[in-house]
């Protein structure tokens, strides 16, 4: 390049004299020749125009993003936070005053509270929920039902869940060929244990089954089997306790009233309205003057305390009661009558061998689960025992009065 060309003759002196390698407004050429020289230098890469040059930091960041695992791109957003009306209210209650937050034994004993103010407590404020231990809601209902009968003067009966067929079936005049005694309906236990049946009572039961001796009936006929009666099983109803209680009573103990509330077992298919393990509310009233009107009165009093105002009795049939009825209650939400169990007056074939006389005995066996589902708003009986912690924590408490 000739030393006298415009590019060579550009005013480069200010560049050399600049304190840095950057051209500021004072060192930029102002004449036409200087501008031409600057354009030529820029075109050949001798200088860099910072206004158009790529940002090395930005280039490095973009390059790193292409390398997997070396950098991660994140978006940042600016947000504006403002207090709600409730927040403004709370802010207005905040003070710098030295308030006592908690009352402790030390504050009371030392008198440190004297001359100070206590922080006001807002009893309506939302606080974290604490799930403290509580009884299962079914247990709460059981305790309430038990209290109903105790308040009505009944004595509670107790017994084992495993029984012999003698007490569970034969003592209640259930024939030995009855369908309820088949394995499709009953859980039998394979046991070699001797049930130790009472010999004298067993002979009375045998006679009643075969000939109806002393009861005014013909019995079931055939030959009664002690082996069949000695089988072990899970009790199919708590009425077995009623039979055992009657066998222990004397005429001097009458009149008397008993109840029980316990689990029973049926070999049934599990669905929304059937369980193979459930609770039964059992009751008997032994009184020479007892009649069907009294039975209806007891059941109506019980169901009304359980929240059912409409109760009716429908004729029924059971091997050990005559007459027999099926109590029903009216469900106000479902607008239908619901069958709750069985009831009646024990037949002479039951009371004569057990009590020694055909004294009237009012008896009932009611399904507890069907009684309480209406209160808890449960349609499927299986939900009562689902062990759902959330359900147990949030289920309303039993508050019948």
mmCIF file of C-alpha atoms in Angstrom:
data_model
loop_
_atom_site.group_PDB
_atom_site.id
_atom_site.type_symbol
_atom_site.label_atom_id
_atom_site.label_comp_id
_atom_site.label_asym_id
_atom_site.label_seq_id
_atom_site.Cartn_x
_atom_site.Cartn_y
_atom_site.Cartn_z
ATOM 1 C CA UNK A 1 0.000 0.000 0.000
ATOM 2 C CA UNK A 2 1.398 3.374 -0.957
ATOM 3 C CA UNK A 3 2.190 5.506 2.070
ATOM 4 C CA UNK A 4 0.298 8.413 0.577
ATOM 5 C CA UNK A 5 -3.008 6.567 -0.038
ATOM 6 C CA UNK A 6 -6.086 7.669 1.844
ATOM 7 C CA UNK A 7 -5.980 4.573 4.048
ATOM 8 C CA UNK A 8 -2.349 5.252 4.956
ATOM 9 C CA UNK A 9 -2.871 8.905 5.400
ATOM 10 C CA UNK A 10 -5.782 8.460 7.826
ATOM 11 C CA UNK A 11 -5.525 10.204 11.082
ATOM 12 C CA UNK A 12 -4.224 7.323 13.187
ATOM 13 C CA UNK A 13 -2.516 9.489 15.699
ATOM 14 C CA UNK A 14 -5.510 9.617 18.080
ATOM 15 C CA UNK A 15 -5.628 5.799 18.071
ATOM 16 C CA UNK A 16 -2.033 5.524 19.135
ATOM 17 C CA UNK A 17 -2.511 8.173 21.747
ATOM 18 C CA UNK A 18 -5.697 6.599 23.243
ATOM 19 C CA UNK A 19 -5.275 5.167 26.747
ATOM 20 C CA UNK A 20 -7.037 1.941 25.701
ATOM 21 C CA UNK A 21 -7.553 -0.043 22.577
ATOM 22 C CA UNK A 22 -11.138 1.245 22.408
ATOM 23 C CA UNK A 23 -12.015 4.221 20.216
ATOM 24 C CA UNK A 24 -14.224 6.672 22.023
ATOM 25 C CA UNK A 25 -15.956 9.674 20.527
ATOM 26 C CA UNK A 26 -12.815 11.798 20.828
ATOM 27 C CA UNK A 27 -10.553 9.389 18.908
ATOM 28 C CA UNK A 28 -12.864 8.594 16.033
ATOM 29 C CA UNK A 29 -11.769 10.176 12.673
ATOM 30 C CA UNK A 30 -14.004 13.053 11.680
ATOM 31 C CA UNK A 31 -12.824 13.789 8.087
ATOM 32 C CA UNK A 32 -13.730 11.842 4.969
ATOM 33 C CA UNK A 33 -10.285 10.302 4.580
ATOM 34 C CA UNK A 34 -10.251 9.099 8.170
ATOM 35 C CA UNK A 35 -13.663 7.505 7.878
ATOM 36 C CA UNK A 36 -12.633 5.744 4.679
ATOM 37 C CA UNK A 37 -9.503 4.432 6.360
ATOM 38 C CA UNK A 38 -11.520 3.222 9.333
ATOM 39 C CA UNK A 39 -13.939 1.377 7.091
ATOM 40 C CA UNK A 40 -11.025 -0.255 5.304
ATOM 41 C CA UNK A 41 -9.447 -1.365 8.595
ATOM 42 C CA UNK A 42 -12.730 -2.710 9.836
ATOM 43 C CA UNK A 43 -13.283 -4.648 6.616
ATOM 44 C CA UNK A 44 -9.863 -6.311 6.952
ATOM 45 C CA UNK A 45 -10.462 -7.245 10.567
ATOM 46 C CA UNK A 46 -7.763 -4.974 11.901
ATOM 47 C CA UNK A 47 -10.247 -3.418 14.320
ATOM 48 C CA UNK A 48 -13.529 -4.542 15.920
ATOM 49 C CA UNK A 49 -16.697 -2.495 16.051
ATOM 50 C CA UNK A 50 -18.027 -3.199 19.553
ATOM 51 C CA UNK A 51 -21.508 -2.069 18.552
ATOM 52 C CA UNK A 52 -21.845 -4.939 16.057
ATOM 53 C CA UNK A 53 -19.373 -7.467 17.423
ATOM 54 C CA UNK A 54 -20.795 -10.644 19.022
ATOM 55 C CA UNK A 55 -20.819 -10.763 22.836
ATOM 56 C CA UNK A 56 -18.156 -13.295 23.886
ATOM 57 C CA UNK A 57 -19.994 -14.050 27.116
ATOM 58 C CA UNK A 58 -23.231 -14.696 25.269
ATOM 59 C CA UNK A 59 -21.404 -16.829 22.699
ATOM 60 C CA UNK A 60 -19.792 -18.914 25.440
ATOM 61 C CA UNK A 61 -23.134 -19.453 27.157
ATOM 62 C CA UNK A 62 -24.814 -20.497 23.916
ATOM 63 C CA UNK A 63 -21.957 -22.860 23.193
ATOM 64 C CA UNK A 64 -22.241 -24.476 26.617
ATOM 65 C CA UNK A 65 -25.928 -25.090 26.078
ATOM 66 C CA UNK A 66 -25.046 -27.286 23.107
ATOM 67 C CA UNK A 67 -22.888 -29.486 25.354
ATOM 68 C CA UNK A 68 -25.097 -31.926 27.275
ATOM 69 C CA UNK A 69 -24.537 -31.887 31.009
ATOM 70 C CA UNK A 70 -22.454 -28.665 31.127
ATOM 71 C CA UNK A 71 -25.192 -26.084 31.468
ATOM 72 C CA UNK A 72 -28.920 -25.831 31.993
ATOM 73 C CA UNK A 73 -31.061 -23.018 30.712
ATOM 74 C CA UNK A 74 -33.604 -21.585 33.130
ATOM 75 C CA UNK A 75 -36.169 -18.869 32.591
ATOM 76 C CA UNK A 76 -36.519 -16.121 35.103
ATOM 77 C CA UNK A 77 -39.723 -14.189 35.501
ATOM 78 C CA UNK A 78 -40.395 -11.121 37.481
ATOM 79 C CA UNK A 79 -43.477 -11.368 39.696
ATOM 80 C CA UNK A 80 -45.215 -8.757 41.729
ATOM 81 C CA UNK A 81 -46.588 -9.842 45.107
ATOM 82 C CA UNK A 82 -49.294 -7.803 46.783
ATOM 83 C CA UNK A 83 -51.095 -8.383 50.054
ATOM 84 C CA UNK A 84 -54.698 -9.548 50.016
ATOM 85 C CA UNK A 85 -57.375 -7.925 52.129
ATOM 86 C CA UNK A 86 -56.779 -10.562 54.803
ATOM 87 C CA UNK A 87 -53.037 -9.945 54.650
ATOM 88 C CA UNK A 88 -53.548 -6.213 55.033
ATOM 89 C CA UNK A 89 -55.732 -6.907 58.046
ATOM 90 C CA UNK A 90 -53.074 -9.103 59.636
ATOM 91 C CA UNK A 91 -50.368 -6.507 58.931
ATOM 92 C CA UNK A 92 -52.472 -3.964 60.757
ATOM 93 C CA UNK A 93 -52.418 -6.125 63.878
ATOM 94 C CA UNK A 94 -48.633 -6.470 63.971
ATOM 95 C CA UNK A 95 -47.043 -4.292 66.594
ATOM 96 C CA UNK A 96 -43.617 -3.728 68.055
ATOM 97 C CA UNK A 97 -45.047 -3.874 71.567
ATOM 98 C CA UNK A 98 -43.431 -6.439 73.863
ATOM 99 C CA UNK A 99 -46.347 -8.863 74.245
ATOM 100 C CA UNK A 100 -46.437 -12.153 76.116
ATOM 101 C CA UNK A 101 -46.980 -14.881 73.511
ATOM 102 C CA UNK A 102 -47.269 -17.917 75.792
ATOM 103 C CA UNK A 103 -48.281 -18.363 79.398
ATOM 104 C CA UNK A 104 -45.716 -20.602 81.089
ATOM 105 C CA UNK A 105 -45.248 -21.714 84.707
ATOM 106 C CA UNK A 106 -42.122 -19.539 84.879
ATOM 107 C CA UNK A 107 -44.016 -16.406 83.846
ATOM 108 C CA UNK A 108 -46.659 -17.052 86.485
ATOM 109 C CA UNK A 109 -44.245 -17.939 89.286
ATOM 110 C CA UNK A 110 -41.842 -15.040 88.703
ATOM 111 C CA UNK A 111 -44.516 -12.435 88.083
ATOM 112 C CA UNK A 112 -42.950 -11.500 84.750
ATOM 113 C CA UNK A 113 -46.420 -10.941 83.351
ATOM 114 C CA UNK A 114 -47.032 -7.992 85.643
ATOM 115 C CA UNK A 115 -47.227 -4.768 83.665
ATOM 116 C CA UNK A 116 -47.217 -6.511 80.287
ATOM 117 C CA UNK A 117 -49.959 -7.258 77.833
ATOM 118 C CA UNK A 118 -50.866 -10.639 76.420
ATOM 119 C CA UNK A 119 -51.189 -11.244 72.714
ATOM 120 C CA UNK A 120 -54.825 -11.515 71.666
ATOM 121 C CA UNK A 121 -55.886 -14.951 70.451
ATOM 122 C CA UNK A 122 -58.090 -15.289 67.399
ATOM 123 C CA UNK A 123 -60.170 -18.385 68.106
ATOM 124 C CA UNK A 124 -61.579 -18.356 64.567
ATOM 125 C CA UNK A 125 -58.213 -18.430 62.798
ATOM 126 C CA UNK A 126 -57.294 -21.417 60.652
ATOM 127 C CA UNK A 127 -54.779 -23.649 62.385
ATOM 128 C CA UNK A 128 -53.085 -26.873 61.236
ATOM 129 C CA UNK A 129 -55.247 -29.940 61.808
ATOM 130 C CA UNK A 130 -53.847 -32.416 64.310
ATOM 131 C CA UNK A 131 -54.926 -36.046 63.961
ATOM 132 C CA UNK A 132 -54.917 -37.263 67.527
ATOM 133 C CA UNK A 133 -55.856 -40.824 68.418
ATOM 134 C CA UNK A 134 -59.583 -41.604 68.406
ATOM 135 C CA UNK A 135 -61.788 -44.656 68.498
ATOM 136 C CA UNK A 136 -62.877 -46.178 65.222
ATOM 137 C CA UNK A 137 -66.272 -44.760 64.291
ATOM 138 C CA UNK A 138 -67.777 -48.272 64.379
ATOM 139 C CA UNK A 139 -66.486 -48.674 67.938
ATOM 140 C CA UNK A 140 -68.156 -45.381 68.870
ATOM 141 C CA UNK A 141 -71.468 -46.726 67.564
ATOM 142 C CA UNK A 142 -70.998 -50.011 69.447
ATOM 143 C CA UNK A 143 -70.416 -48.153 72.713
ATOM 144 C CA UNK A 144 -73.554 -46.105 72.127
ATOM 145 C CA UNK A 145 -75.698 -49.171 71.361
ATOM 146 C CA UNK A 146 -74.373 -50.935 74.438
ATOM 147 C CA UNK A 147 -75.322 -47.921 76.549
ATOM 148 C CA UNK A 148 -78.898 -47.983 75.196
ATOM 149 C CA UNK A 149 -79.554 -51.492 76.484
ATOM 150 C CA UNK A 150 -77.764 -50.937 79.773
ATOM 151 C CA UNK A 151 -79.887 -47.838 80.388
ATOM 152 C CA UNK A 152 -83.004 -49.931 79.704
ATOM 153 C CA UNK A 153 -82.027 -52.339 82.482
ATOM 154 C CA UNK A 154 -80.541 -55.164 80.406
ATOM 155 C CA UNK A 155 -77.571 -57.273 81.521
ATOM 156 C CA UNK A 156 -74.857 -57.979 78.951
ATOM 157 C CA UNK A 157 -74.124 -61.575 77.889
ATOM 158 C CA UNK A 158 -70.643 -62.744 76.938
ATOM 159 C CA UNK A 159 -69.329 -65.855 75.226
ATOM 160 C CA UNK A 160 -66.739 -67.297 72.869
ATOM 161 C CA UNK A 161 -66.795 -66.963 69.098
ATOM 162 C CA UNK A 162 -66.129 -70.678 68.638
ATOM 163 C CA UNK A 163 -69.050 -72.851 69.670
ATOM 164 C CA UNK A 164 -70.383 -76.326 69.233
ATOM 165 C CA UNK A 165 -73.224 -77.031 66.843
ATOM 166 C CA UNK A 166 -75.182 -78.180 69.902
ATOM 167 C CA UNK A 167 -75.431 -74.680 71.397
ATOM 168 C CA UNK A 168 -75.445 -72.828 68.084
ATOM 169 C CA UNK A 169 -78.089 -74.995 66.389
ATOM 170 C CA UNK A 170 -79.591 -77.906 68.346
ATOM 171 C CA UNK A 171 -80.427 -76.029 71.548
ATOM 172 C CA UNK A 172 -82.386 -73.578 69.374
ATOM 173 C CA UNK A 173 -84.443 -76.343 67.756
ATOM 174 C CA UNK A 174 -82.747 -75.993 64.369
ATOM 175 C CA UNK A 175 -83.100 -79.388 62.639
ATOM 176 C CA UNK A 176 -79.891 -81.229 61.864
ATOM 177 C CA UNK A 177 -80.749 -81.345 58.170
ATOM 178 C CA UNK A 178 -81.439 -77.611 57.967
ATOM 179 C CA UNK A 179 -79.705 -75.853 55.010
ATOM 180 C CA UNK A 180 -78.129 -73.310 57.396
ATOM 181 C CA UNK A 181 -76.003 -76.118 58.853
ATOM 182 C CA UNK A 182 -74.303 -76.866 55.550
ATOM 183 C CA UNK A 183 -70.763 -75.736 54.816
ATOM 184 C CA UNK A 184 -72.084 -73.274 52.241
ATOM 185 C CA UNK A 185 -73.469 -71.191 55.117
ATOM 186 C CA UNK A 186 -71.367 -72.106 58.166
ATOM 187 C CA UNK A 187 -67.635 -72.023 58.937
ATOM 188 C CA UNK A 188 -66.800 -75.357 60.563
ATOM 189 C CA UNK A 189 -63.577 -75.892 62.516
ATOM 190 C CA UNK A 190 -61.549 -79.077 62.223
ATOM 191 C CA UNK A 191 -60.961 -79.810 65.907
ATOM 192 C CA UNK A 192 -60.630 -82.975 67.975
ATOM 193 C CA UNK A 193 -61.377 -81.064 71.163
ATOM 194 C CA UNK A 194 -64.233 -82.520 73.210
ATOM 195 C CA UNK A 195 -67.034 -79.907 73.374
ATOM 196 C CA UNK A 196 -68.145 -81.415 76.710
ATOM 197 C CA UNK A 197 -71.854 -81.222 76.047
ATOM 198 C CA UNK A 198 -74.067 -81.269 79.165
ATOM 199 C CA UNK A 199 -75.364 -84.864 79.230
ATOM 200 C CA UNK A 200 -78.685 -84.249 80.950
ATOM 201 C CA UNK A 201 -79.585 -81.286 78.769
ATOM 202 C CA UNK A 202 -78.378 -83.133 75.685
ATOM 203 C CA UNK A 203 -80.910 -85.929 76.344
ATOM 204 C CA UNK A 204 -83.702 -83.363 76.694
ATOM 205 C CA UNK A 205 -82.704 -81.730 73.409
ATOM 206 C CA UNK A 206 -82.555 -85.150 71.730
ATOM 207 C CA UNK A 207 -86.075 -85.977 72.885
ATOM 208 C CA UNK A 208 -87.480 -82.636 71.719
ATOM 209 C CA UNK A 209 -85.886 -82.998 68.268
ATOM 210 C CA UNK A 210 -87.046 -86.569 67.766
ATOM 211 C CA UNK A 211 -90.550 -86.510 69.314
ATOM 212 C CA UNK A 212 -91.216 -82.997 70.680
ATOM 213 C CA UNK A 213 -91.466 -84.469 74.188
ATOM 214 C CA UNK A 214 -93.260 -82.214 76.672
ATOM 215 C CA UNK A 215 -93.652 -79.307 74.250
ATOM 216 C CA UNK A 216 -96.907 -80.102 72.483
ATOM 217 C CA UNK A 217 -95.203 -80.671 69.113
ATOM 218 C CA UNK A 218 -94.057 -83.731 67.185
ATOM 219 C CA UNK A 219 -90.452 -82.581 66.886
ATOM 220 C CA UNK A 220 -88.509 -83.062 63.670
ATOM 221 C CA UNK A 221 -88.595 -86.853 63.690
ATOM 222 C CA UNK A 222 -85.725 -89.093 62.648
ATOM 223 C CA UNK A 223 -82.662 -89.852 64.781
ATOM 224 C CA UNK A 224 -80.808 -87.037 66.461
ATOM 225 C CA UNK A 225 -76.989 -87.321 66.087
ATOM 226 C CA UNK A 226 -74.677 -86.457 68.972
ATOM 227 C CA UNK A 227 -71.750 -86.503 66.538
ATOM 228 C CA UNK A 228 -73.428 -83.840 64.417
ATOM 229 C CA UNK A 229 -74.074 -81.735 67.509
ATOM 230 C CA UNK A 230 -70.429 -82.042 68.637
ATOM 231 C CA UNK A 231 -68.998 -80.272 65.593
ATOM 232 C CA UNK A 232 -67.035 -77.081 66.206
ATOM 233 C CA UNK A 233 -67.878 -73.908 64.301
ATOM 234 C CA UNK A 234 -67.686 -70.128 64.317
ATOM 235 C CA UNK A 235 -70.944 -68.925 65.811
ATOM 236 C CA UNK A 236 -73.428 -67.925 63.132
ATOM 237 C CA UNK A 237 -75.480 -65.760 65.510
ATOM 238 C CA UNK A 238 -75.233 -64.427 69.046
ATOM 239 C CA UNK A 239 -78.490 -66.244 69.827
ATOM 240 C CA UNK A 240 -76.191 -69.026 71.004
ATOM 241 C CA UNK A 241 -75.512 -66.826 74.057
ATOM 242 C CA UNK A 242 -79.236 -66.551 74.707
ATOM 243 C CA UNK A 243 -79.544 -70.342 74.770
ATOM 244 C CA UNK A 244 -76.621 -70.683 77.183
ATOM 245 C CA UNK A 245 -78.028 -67.942 79.418
ATOM 246 C CA UNK A 246 -81.468 -69.580 79.567
ATOM 247 C CA UNK A 247 -79.858 -72.884 80.558
ATOM 248 C CA UNK A 248 -78.234 -71.210 83.586
ATOM 249 C CA UNK A 249 -81.336 -69.396 84.852
ATOM 250 C CA UNK A 250 -83.670 -70.549 87.576
ATOM 251 C CA UNK A 251 -87.314 -69.667 88.008
ATOM 252 C CA UNK A 252 -86.364 -67.455 90.948
ATOM 253 C CA UNK A 253 -84.243 -65.324 88.581
ATOM 254 C CA UNK A 254 -87.278 -64.275 86.554
ATOM 255 C CA UNK A 255 -88.193 -61.844 85.129
ATOM 256 C CA UNK A 256 -84.875 -60.991 83.494
ATOM 257 C CA UNK A 257 -83.504 -59.074 80.503
ATOM 258 C CA UNK A 258 -80.241 -59.735 78.667
ATOM 259 C CA UNK A 259 -78.461 -58.416 75.590
ATOM 260 C CA UNK A 260 -75.219 -58.966 73.697
ATOM 261 C CA UNK A 261 -73.353 -57.205 70.926
ATOM 262 C CA UNK A 262 -70.715 -59.299 69.224
ATOM 263 C CA UNK A 263 -69.314 -60.658 65.996
ATOM 264 C CA UNK A 264 -70.888 -63.511 64.082
ATOM 265 C CA UNK A 265 -69.751 -65.340 60.960
ATOM 266 C CA UNK A 266 -71.609 -66.515 57.865
ATOM 267 C CA UNK A 267 -70.162 -68.220 54.821
ATOM 268 C CA UNK A 268 -71.615 -65.676 52.407
ATOM 269 C CA UNK A 269 -70.356 -63.987 49.254
ATOM 270 C CA UNK A 270 -68.894 -60.563 50.022
ATOM 271 C CA UNK A 271 -70.707 -57.666 48.343
ATOM 272 C CA UNK A 272 -72.041 -54.172 49.086
ATOM 273 C CA UNK A 273 -74.803 -55.440 51.402
ATOM 274 C CA UNK A 274 -73.342 -58.702 52.750
ATOM 275 C CA UNK A 275 -70.359 -59.397 55.008
ATOM 276 C CA UNK A 276 -69.097 -62.768 56.202
ATOM 277 C CA UNK A 277 -68.069 -61.187 59.521
ATOM 278 C CA UNK A 278 -70.392 -58.672 61.142
ATOM 279 C CA UNK A 279 -71.916 -57.595 64.460
ATOM 280 C CA UNK A 280 -75.264 -58.746 65.781
ATOM 281 C CA UNK A 281 -77.346 -57.019 68.444
ATOM 282 C CA UNK A 282 -78.976 -59.778 70.510
ATOM 283 C CA UNK A 283 -81.622 -59.456 73.189
ATOM 284 C CA UNK A 284 -83.977 -61.614 75.263
ATOM 285 C CA UNK A 285 -86.659 -60.785 77.817
ATOM 286 C CA UNK A 286 -87.844 -63.639 80.050
ATOM 287 C CA UNK A 287 -91.173 -62.794 81.637
ATOM 288 C CA UNK A 288 -94.322 -64.902 82.185
ATOM 289 C CA UNK A 289 -96.408 -61.900 81.069
ATOM 290 C CA UNK A 290 -94.366 -60.992 77.966
ATOM 291 C CA UNK A 291 -96.136 -60.795 74.614
ATOM 292 C CA UNK A 292 -95.628 -59.584 71.056
ATOM 293 C CA UNK A 293 -96.724 -56.044 71.923
ATOM 294 C CA UNK A 294 -93.873 -55.821 74.440
ATOM 295 C CA UNK A 295 -91.431 -57.047 71.796
ATOM 296 C CA UNK A 296 -92.542 -54.313 69.427
ATOM 297 C CA UNK A 297 -92.177 -51.731 72.185
ATOM 298 C CA UNK A 298 -88.579 -52.724 72.986
ATOM 299 C CA UNK A 299 -87.542 -52.623 69.339
ATOM 300 C CA UNK A 300 -89.274 -49.309 68.671
ATOM 301 C CA UNK A 301 -87.558 -47.743 71.688
ATOM 302 C CA UNK A 302 -84.179 -49.001 70.487
ATOM 303 C CA UNK A 303 -84.545 -47.862 66.878
ATOM 304 C CA UNK A 304 -85.850 -44.450 67.889
ATOM 305 C CA UNK A 305 -82.724 -43.932 69.988
ATOM 306 C CA UNK A 306 -80.760 -44.889 66.870
ATOM 307 C CA UNK A 307 -82.477 -42.113 64.910
ATOM 308 C CA UNK A 308 -85.270 -44.015 63.120
ATOM 309 C CA UNK A 309 -88.714 -42.599 63.810
ATOM 310 C CA UNK A 310 -90.682 -45.044 61.656
ATOM 311 C CA UNK A 311 -90.538 -48.726 62.653
ATOM 312 C CA UNK A 312 -92.771 -51.572 61.537
ATOM 313 C CA UNK A 313 -92.925 -55.358 61.957
ATOM 314 C CA UNK A 314 -93.369 -57.677 59.009
ATOM 315 C CA UNK A 315 -94.366 -61.333 59.526
ATOM 316 C CA UNK A 316 -91.417 -63.710 59.231
ATOM 317 C CA UNK A 317 -90.336 -67.272 59.908
ATOM 318 C CA UNK A 318 -87.475 -68.702 61.966
ATOM 319 C CA UNK A 319 -87.053 -72.262 63.296
ATOM 320 C CA UNK A 320 -86.845 -71.208 66.952
ATOM 321 C CA UNK A 321 -89.459 -68.420 67.258
ATOM 322 C CA UNK A 322 -93.226 -68.407 66.858
ATOM 323 C CA UNK A 323 -94.633 -65.919 66.129
ATOM 324 C CA UNK A 324 -91.724 -64.453 64.152
ATOM 325 C CA UNK A 325 -91.318 -60.941 62.768
ATOM 326 C CA UNK A 326 -88.781 -59.002 60.723
ATOM 327 C CA UNK A 327 -88.366 -55.424 61.988
ATOM 328 C CA UNK A 328 -88.029 -52.758 59.308
ATOM 329 C CA UNK A 329 -87.140 -49.070 59.563
ATOM 330 C CA UNK A 330 -87.859 -46.291 57.102
ATOM 331 C CA UNK A 331 -84.805 -44.656 55.538
ATOM 332 C CA UNK A 332 -85.699 -40.966 55.036
ATOM 333 C CA UNK A 333 -83.032 -40.317 52.380
ATOM 334 C CA UNK A 334 -83.477 -43.477 50.344
ATOM 335 C CA UNK A 335 -87.242 -43.300 50.947
ATOM 336 C CA UNK A 336 -87.633 -47.032 51.442
ATOM 337 C CA UNK A 337 -88.130 -49.590 54.202
ATOM 338 C CA UNK A 338 -85.024 -51.538 55.211
ATOM 339 C CA UNK A 339 -85.096 -54.964 56.854
ATOM 340 C CA UNK A 340 -82.930 -55.012 59.984
ATOM 341 C CA UNK A 341 -82.984 -58.587 61.284
ATOM 342 C CA UNK A 342 -85.251 -61.111 62.937
ATOM 343 C CA UNK A 343 -87.285 -61.278 66.129
ATOM 344 C CA UNK A 344 -90.065 -63.228 67.793
ATOM 345 C CA UNK A 345 -91.004 -65.311 70.827
ATOM 346 C CA UNK A 346 -89.020 -68.487 71.504
ATOM 347 C CA UNK A 347 -90.924 -71.671 70.796
ATOM 348 C CA UNK A 348 -91.701 -74.090 73.654
ATOM 349 C CA UNK A 349 -89.250 -76.515 71.983
ATOM 350 C CA UNK A 350 -86.515 -74.037 72.972
ATOM 351 C CA UNK A 351 -87.656 -72.801 76.372
ATOM 352 C CA UNK A 352 -88.954 -76.072 77.866
ATOM 353 C CA UNK A 353 -85.646 -78.023 77.823
ATOM 354 C CA UNK A 354 -83.542 -74.933 78.650
ATOM 355 C CA UNK A 355 -85.714 -73.235 81.298
ATOM 356 C CA UNK A 356 -87.726 -76.215 82.451
ATOM 357 C CA UNK A 357 -90.994 -74.499 81.478
ATOM 358 C CA UNK A 358 -92.552 -72.837 78.403
ATOM 359 C CA UNK A 359 -92.083 -69.349 79.864
ATOM 360 C CA UNK A 360 -92.446 -66.656 77.169
ATOM 361 C CA UNK A 361 -89.079 -65.317 75.998
ATOM 362 C CA UNK A 362 -88.933 -62.321 73.682
ATOM 363 C CA UNK A 363 -85.895 -62.558 71.388
ATOM 364 C CA UNK A 364 -84.271 -60.542 68.618
ATOM 365 C CA UNK A 365 -81.117 -60.573 66.537
ATOM 366 C CA UNK A 366 -80.382 -57.392 64.581
ATOM 367 C CA UNK A 367 -77.616 -56.595 62.116
ATOM 368 C CA UNK A 368 -75.657 -53.698 63.603
ATOM 369 C CA UNK A 369 -73.886 -52.618 60.412
ATOM 370 C CA UNK A 370 -77.162 -51.991 58.620
ATOM 371 C CA UNK A 371 -78.285 -49.812 61.512
ATOM 372 C CA UNK A 372 -75.293 -47.445 61.500
ATOM 373 C CA UNK A 373 -74.649 -47.049 57.755
ATOM 374 C CA UNK A 374 -77.528 -44.592 57.425
ATOM 375 C CA UNK A 375 -76.011 -42.312 60.063
ATOM 376 C CA UNK A 376 -72.538 -42.394 58.518
ATOM 377 C CA UNK A 377 -73.828 -42.003 54.954
ATOM 378 C CA UNK A 378 -72.243 -45.275 53.800
ATOM 379 C CA UNK A 379 -73.872 -47.325 51.046
ATOM 380 C CA UNK A 380 -71.381 -50.205 50.864
ATOM 381 C CA UNK A 381 -71.022 -52.248 54.080
ATOM 382 C CA UNK A 382 -67.421 -53.038 53.168
ATOM 383 C CA UNK A 383 -66.474 -49.374 53.621
ATOM 384 C CA UNK A 384 -67.053 -49.735 57.375
ATOM 385 C CA UNK A 385 -63.897 -51.817 57.681
ATOM 386 C CA UNK A 386 -61.729 -50.505 54.835
ATOM 387 C CA UNK A 387 -59.051 -49.205 57.268
ATOM 388 C CA UNK A 388 -58.889 -45.972 55.279
ATOM 389 C CA UNK A 389 -57.028 -43.568 57.580
ATOM 390 C CA UNK A 390 -58.471 -40.526 55.854
ATOM 391 C CA UNK A 391 -61.977 -41.903 56.328
ATOM 392 C CA UNK A 392 -61.334 -42.668 60.001
ATOM 393 C CA UNK A 393 -59.888 -39.197 60.625
ATOM 394 C CA UNK A 394 -62.674 -37.276 58.913
ATOM 395 C CA UNK A 395 -65.721 -39.405 59.777
ATOM 396 C CA UNK A 396 -68.162 -37.534 61.972
ATOM 397 C CA UNK A 397 -68.456 -38.687 65.552
ATOM 398 C CA UNK A 398 -71.427 -40.626 66.842
ATOM 399 C CA UNK A 399 -73.544 -37.997 68.579
ATOM 400 C CA UNK A 400 -76.978 -39.607 68.924
ATOM 401 C CA UNK A 401 -78.785 -38.619 72.117
#
